[in-house]
PDB file of C-alpha atoms in Angstrom:
ATOM      1  CA  UNK X 818     -51.890  97.048 133.648  1.00  0.00           C
ATOM      2  CA  UNK X 819     -53.854  99.427 131.606  1.00  0.00           C
ATOM      3  CA  UNK X 820     -52.879 100.781 128.272  1.00  0.00           C
ATOM      4  CA  UNK X 821     -51.759 104.428 128.274  1.00  0.00           C
ATOM      5  CA  UNK X 822     -53.784 104.952 125.108  1.00  0.00           C
ATOM      6  CA  UNK X 823     -57.402 105.890 125.379  1.00  0.00           C
ATOM      7  CA  UNK X 824     -59.839 104.245 123.029  1.00  0.00           C
ATOM      8  CA  UNK X 825     -59.973 106.199 119.809  1.00  0.00           C
ATOM      9  CA  UNK X 826     -62.994 108.232 118.948  1.00  0.00           C
ATOM     10  CA  UNK X 827     -64.166 108.175 115.374  1.00  0.00           C
ATOM     11  CA  UNK X 828     -62.864 111.199 113.560  1.00  0.00           C
ATOM     12  CA  UNK X 829     -65.604 112.956 111.616  1.00  0.00           C
ATOM     13  CA  UNK X 830     -64.935 113.125 107.915  1.00  0.00           C
ATOM     14  CA  UNK X 831     -63.993 116.541 106.650  1.00  0.00           C
ATOM     15  CA  UNK X 832     -66.499 118.038 104.240  1.00  0.00           C
ATOM     16  CA  UNK X 833     -65.349 118.108 100.670  1.00  0.00           C
ATOM     17  CA  UNK X 834     -63.763 121.342  99.535  1.00  0.00           C
ATOM     18  CA  UNK X 835     -65.510 123.680  97.153  1.00  0.00           C
ATOM     19  CA  UNK X 836     -64.435 123.277  93.543  1.00  0.00           C
ATOM     20  CA  UNK X 837     -63.193 126.758  92.683  1.00  0.00           C
ATOM     21  CA  UNK X 838     -62.788 125.753  89.053  1.00  0.00           C
ATOM     22  CA  UNK X 839     -66.491 124.893  88.913  1.00  0.00           C
ATOM     23  CA  UNK X 840     -67.429 128.172  90.642  1.00  0.00           C
ATOM     24  CA  UNK X 841     -65.354 130.138  88.123  1.00  0.00           C
ATOM     25  CA  UNK X 842     -66.740 128.207  85.171  1.00  0.00           C
ATOM     26  CA  UNK X 843     -70.377 128.584  86.177  1.00  0.00           C
ATOM     27  CA  UNK X 844     -69.958 132.275  86.971  1.00  0.00           C
ATOM     28  CA  UNK X 845     -68.879 132.955  83.385  1.00  0.00           C
ATOM     29  CA  UNK X 846     -72.518 132.595  82.392  1.00  0.00           C
ATOM     30  CA  UNK X 847     -72.631 136.301  83.306  1.00  0.00           C
ATOM     31  CA  UNK X 848     -71.164 136.768  79.831  1.00  0.00           C
ATOM     32  CA  UNK X 849     -74.536 135.799  78.336  1.00  0.00           C
ATOM     33  CA  UNK X 850     -75.853 139.297  78.968  1.00  0.00           C
ATOM     34  CA  UNK X 851     -73.297 141.204  76.851  1.00  0.00           C
ATOM     35  CA  UNK X 852     -73.115 138.443  74.222  1.00  0.00           C
ATOM     36  CA  UNK X 853     -76.868 138.427  73.665  1.00  0.00           C
ATOM     37  CA  UNK X 854     -76.830 142.225  73.617  1.00  0.00           C
ATOM     38  CA  UNK X 855     -74.183 142.314  70.912  1.00  0.00           C
ATOM     39  CA  UNK X 856     -75.770 139.629  68.762  1.00  0.00           C
ATOM     40  CA  UNK X 857     -79.413 140.546  69.301  1.00  0.00           C
ATOM     41  CA  UNK X 858     -80.156 136.957  70.321  1.00  0.00           C
ATOM     42  CA  UNK X 859     -83.044 136.414  72.755  1.00  0.00           C
ATOM     43  CA  UNK X 860     -84.601 139.782  71.937  1.00  0.00           C
ATOM     44  CA  UNK X 861     -84.369 142.705  74.325  1.00  0.00           C
ATOM     45  CA  UNK X 862     -85.686 143.960  77.624  1.00  0.00           C
ATOM     46  CA  UNK X 863     -87.629 141.739  79.989  1.00  0.00           C
ATOM     47  CA  UNK X 864     -87.917 138.647  77.773  1.00  0.00           C
ATOM     48  CA  UNK X 865     -84.151 138.622  77.252  1.00  0.00           C
ATOM     49  CA  UNK X 866     -83.487 139.020  80.981  1.00  0.00           C
ATOM     50  CA  UNK X 867     -85.907 136.205  81.859  1.00  0.00           C
ATOM     51  CA  UNK X 868     -84.367 133.936  79.228  1.00  0.00           C
ATOM     52  CA  UNK X 869     -80.860 134.552  80.560  1.00  0.00           C
ATOM     53  CA  UNK X 870     -81.977 133.976  84.163  1.00  0.00           C
ATOM     54  CA  UNK X 871     -83.736 130.756  83.146  1.00  0.00           C
ATOM     55  CA  UNK X 872     -80.785 129.442  81.150  1.00  0.00           C
ATOM     56  CA  UNK X 873     -78.333 130.285  83.917  1.00  0.00           C
ATOM     57  CA  UNK X 874     -80.467 128.706  86.645  1.00  0.00           C
ATOM     58  CA  UNK X 875     -81.046 125.556  84.592  1.00  0.00           C
ATOM     59  CA  UNK X 876     -77.320 125.151  83.899  1.00  0.00           C
ATOM     60  CA  UNK X 877     -76.318 125.791  87.526  1.00  0.00           C
ATOM     61  CA  UNK X 878     -78.905 123.400  88.970  1.00  0.00           C
ATOM     62  CA  UNK X 879     -78.289 120.799  86.285  1.00  0.00           C
ATOM     63  CA  UNK X 880     -74.501 120.779  86.569  1.00  0.00           C
ATOM     64  CA  UNK X 881     -74.394 120.794  90.366  1.00  0.00           C
ATOM     65  CA  UNK X 882     -77.483 118.667  91.004  1.00  0.00           C
ATOM     66  CA  UNK X 883     -76.955 116.027  88.352  1.00  0.00           C
ATOM     67  CA  UNK X 884     -73.170 116.168  88.676  1.00  0.00           C
ATOM     68  CA  UNK X 885     -73.428 115.273  92.369  1.00  0.00           C
ATOM     69  CA  UNK X 886     -71.134 118.111  93.376  1.00  0.00           C
ATOM     70  CA  UNK X 887     -70.413 118.114  97.122  1.00  0.00           C
ATOM     71  CA  UNK X 888     -71.742 121.082  99.132  1.00  0.00           C
ATOM     72  CA  UNK X 889     -74.169 122.309  96.456  1.00  0.00           C
ATOM     73  CA  UNK X 890     -75.573 125.230  98.454  1.00  0.00           C
ATOM     74  CA  UNK X 891     -72.153 126.661  99.307  1.00  0.00           C
ATOM     75  CA  UNK X 892     -70.864 126.024  95.792  1.00  0.00           C
ATOM     76  CA  UNK X 893     -73.733 127.861  94.101  1.00  0.00           C
ATOM     77  CA  UNK X 894     -73.826 130.633  96.711  1.00  0.00           C
ATOM     78  CA  UNK X 895     -70.197 131.380  95.892  1.00  0.00           C
ATOM     79  CA  UNK X 896     -71.013 131.009  92.200  1.00  0.00           C
ATOM     80  CA  UNK X 897     -73.744 133.645  92.561  1.00  0.00           C
ATOM     81  CA  UNK X 898     -71.305 136.034  94.214  1.00  0.00           C
ATOM     82  CA  UNK X 899     -68.685 135.387  91.519  1.00  0.00           C
ATOM     83  CA  UNK X 900     -71.372 135.865  88.834  1.00  0.00           C
ATOM     84  CA  UNK X 901     -72.129 139.288  90.293  1.00  0.00           C
ATOM     85  CA  UNK X 902     -68.452 140.204  90.356  1.00  0.00           C
ATOM     86  CA  UNK X 903     -68.021 139.144  86.717  1.00  0.00           C
ATOM     87  CA  UNK X 904     -71.113 141.136  85.699  1.00  0.00           C
ATOM     88  CA  UNK X 905     -69.837 144.171  87.610  1.00  0.00           C
ATOM     89  CA  UNK X 906     -66.405 143.917  86.007  1.00  0.00           C
ATOM     90  CA  UNK X 907     -67.960 143.718  82.546  1.00  0.00           C
ATOM     91  CA  UNK X 908     -70.179 146.711  83.267  1.00  0.00           C
ATOM     92  CA  UNK X 909     -67.226 148.708  84.559  1.00  0.00           C
ATOM     93  CA  UNK X 910     -64.835 147.874  81.728  1.00  0.00           C
ATOM     94  CA  UNK X 911     -67.334 148.107  78.883  1.00  0.00           C
ATOM     95  CA  UNK X 912     -70.264 150.208  80.149  1.00  0.00           C
ATOM     96  CA  UNK X 913     -72.241 150.045  76.918  1.00  0.00           C
ATOM     97  CA  UNK X 914     -72.514 146.244  77.365  1.00  0.00           C
ATOM     98  CA  UNK X 915     -73.983 146.557  80.860  1.00  0.00           C
ATOM     99  CA  UNK X 916     -77.243 147.984  79.585  1.00  0.00           C
ATOM    100  CA  UNK X 917     -76.859 151.290  81.462  1.00  0.00           C
ATOM    101  CA  UNK X 918     -74.863 153.105  78.811  1.00  0.00           C
ATOM    102  CA  UNK X 919     -73.228 155.479  81.284  1.00  0.00           C
ATOM    103  CA  UNK X 920     -69.657 155.402  82.503  1.00  0.00           C
ATOM    104  CA  UNK X 921     -69.051 152.703  85.105  1.00  0.00           C
ATOM    105  CA  UNK X 922     -72.178 150.713  84.283  1.00  0.00           C
ATOM    106  CA  UNK X 923     -74.496 152.366  86.799  1.00  0.00           C
ATOM    107  CA  UNK X 924     -74.578 154.065  90.179  1.00  0.00           C
ATOM    108  CA  UNK X 925     -71.969 152.829  92.673  1.00  0.00           C
ATOM    109  CA  UNK X 926     -74.552 152.425  95.437  1.00  0.00           C
ATOM    110  CA  UNK X 927     -76.185 149.584  93.499  1.00  0.00           C
ATOM    111  CA  UNK X 928     -73.092 147.360  93.789  1.00  0.00           C
ATOM    112  CA  UNK X 929     -73.823 145.887  97.241  1.00  0.00           C
ATOM    113  CA  UNK X 930     -77.531 145.161  96.614  1.00  0.00           C
ATOM    114  CA  UNK X 931     -76.694 143.644  93.215  1.00  0.00           C
ATOM    115  CA  UNK X 932     -74.033 141.364  94.711  1.00  0.00           C
ATOM    116  CA  UNK X 933     -76.395 140.415  97.548  1.00  0.00           C
ATOM    117  CA  UNK X 934     -79.115 139.567  95.027  1.00  0.00           C
ATOM    118  CA  UNK X 935     -76.785 137.448  92.895  1.00  0.00           C
ATOM    119  CA  UNK X 936     -75.495 135.662  96.006  1.00  0.00           C
ATOM    120  CA  UNK X 937     -79.055 134.966  97.188  1.00  0.00           C
ATOM    121  CA  UNK X 938     -79.975 133.718  93.719  1.00  0.00           C
ATOM    122  CA  UNK X 939     -77.010 131.339  93.863  1.00  0.00           C
ATOM    123  CA  UNK X 940     -78.080 130.074  97.307  1.00  0.00           C
ATOM    124  CA  UNK X 941     -81.599 129.359  96.045  1.00  0.00           C
ATOM    125  CA  UNK X 942     -80.173 127.510  93.047  1.00  0.00           C
ATOM    126  CA  UNK X 943     -77.962 125.580  95.486  1.00  0.00           C
ATOM    127  CA  UNK X 944     -81.020 124.520  97.493  1.00  0.00           C
ATOM    128  CA  UNK X 945     -82.674 123.338  94.288  1.00  0.00           C
ATOM    129  CA  UNK X 946     -79.517 121.444  93.275  1.00  0.00           C
ATOM    130  CA  UNK X 947     -79.363 119.826  96.731  1.00  0.00           C
ATOM    131  CA  UNK X 948     -82.971 118.740  96.212  1.00  0.00           C
ATOM    132  CA  UNK X 949     -82.052 117.217  92.854  1.00  0.00           C
ATOM    133  CA  UNK X 950     -79.174 115.372  94.520  1.00  0.00           C
ATOM    134  CA  UNK X 951     -81.479 113.991  97.225  1.00  0.00           C
ATOM    135  CA  UNK X 952     -83.975 112.818  94.629  1.00  0.00           C
ATOM    136  CA  UNK X 953     -81.150 111.042  92.804  1.00  0.00           C
ATOM    137  CA  UNK X 954     -79.739 109.451  95.953  1.00  0.00           C
ATOM    138  CA  UNK X 955     -77.197 111.959  97.283  1.00  0.00           C
ATOM    139  CA  UNK X 956     -73.537 112.599  96.674  1.00  0.00           C
ATOM    140  CA  UNK X 957     -71.379 109.501  96.215  1.00  0.00           C
TER     141      UNK X 957
END
């Protein structure tokens, strides 16, 4: 007689879920722009923007890459999108902090390209974090 049960196939492991708490926490670095504007820290104009971009990228890559966060590219891509949404909300609620000075923080047509740019920036940071993880031996 044969067994009615077929031999079991190995079930692939489900990928780890994205940590939404981490995405939310990292996206709050969008607050650096208005905070540095209010305090005058990091100067103004281009040097300030480059400093904020550098600090944000270093924190994102460091936390996700060194923290061995699963799915680093997806995590930081979503973080980039959330960062853009936080920045947009700040610019809409308090336009003077956005750097545009006008009501609403800038032209509406710039919303989609800005969110796309922030999302792409997050994906690139995710690739860098994945590289850091590989250099360190992968996610455990």
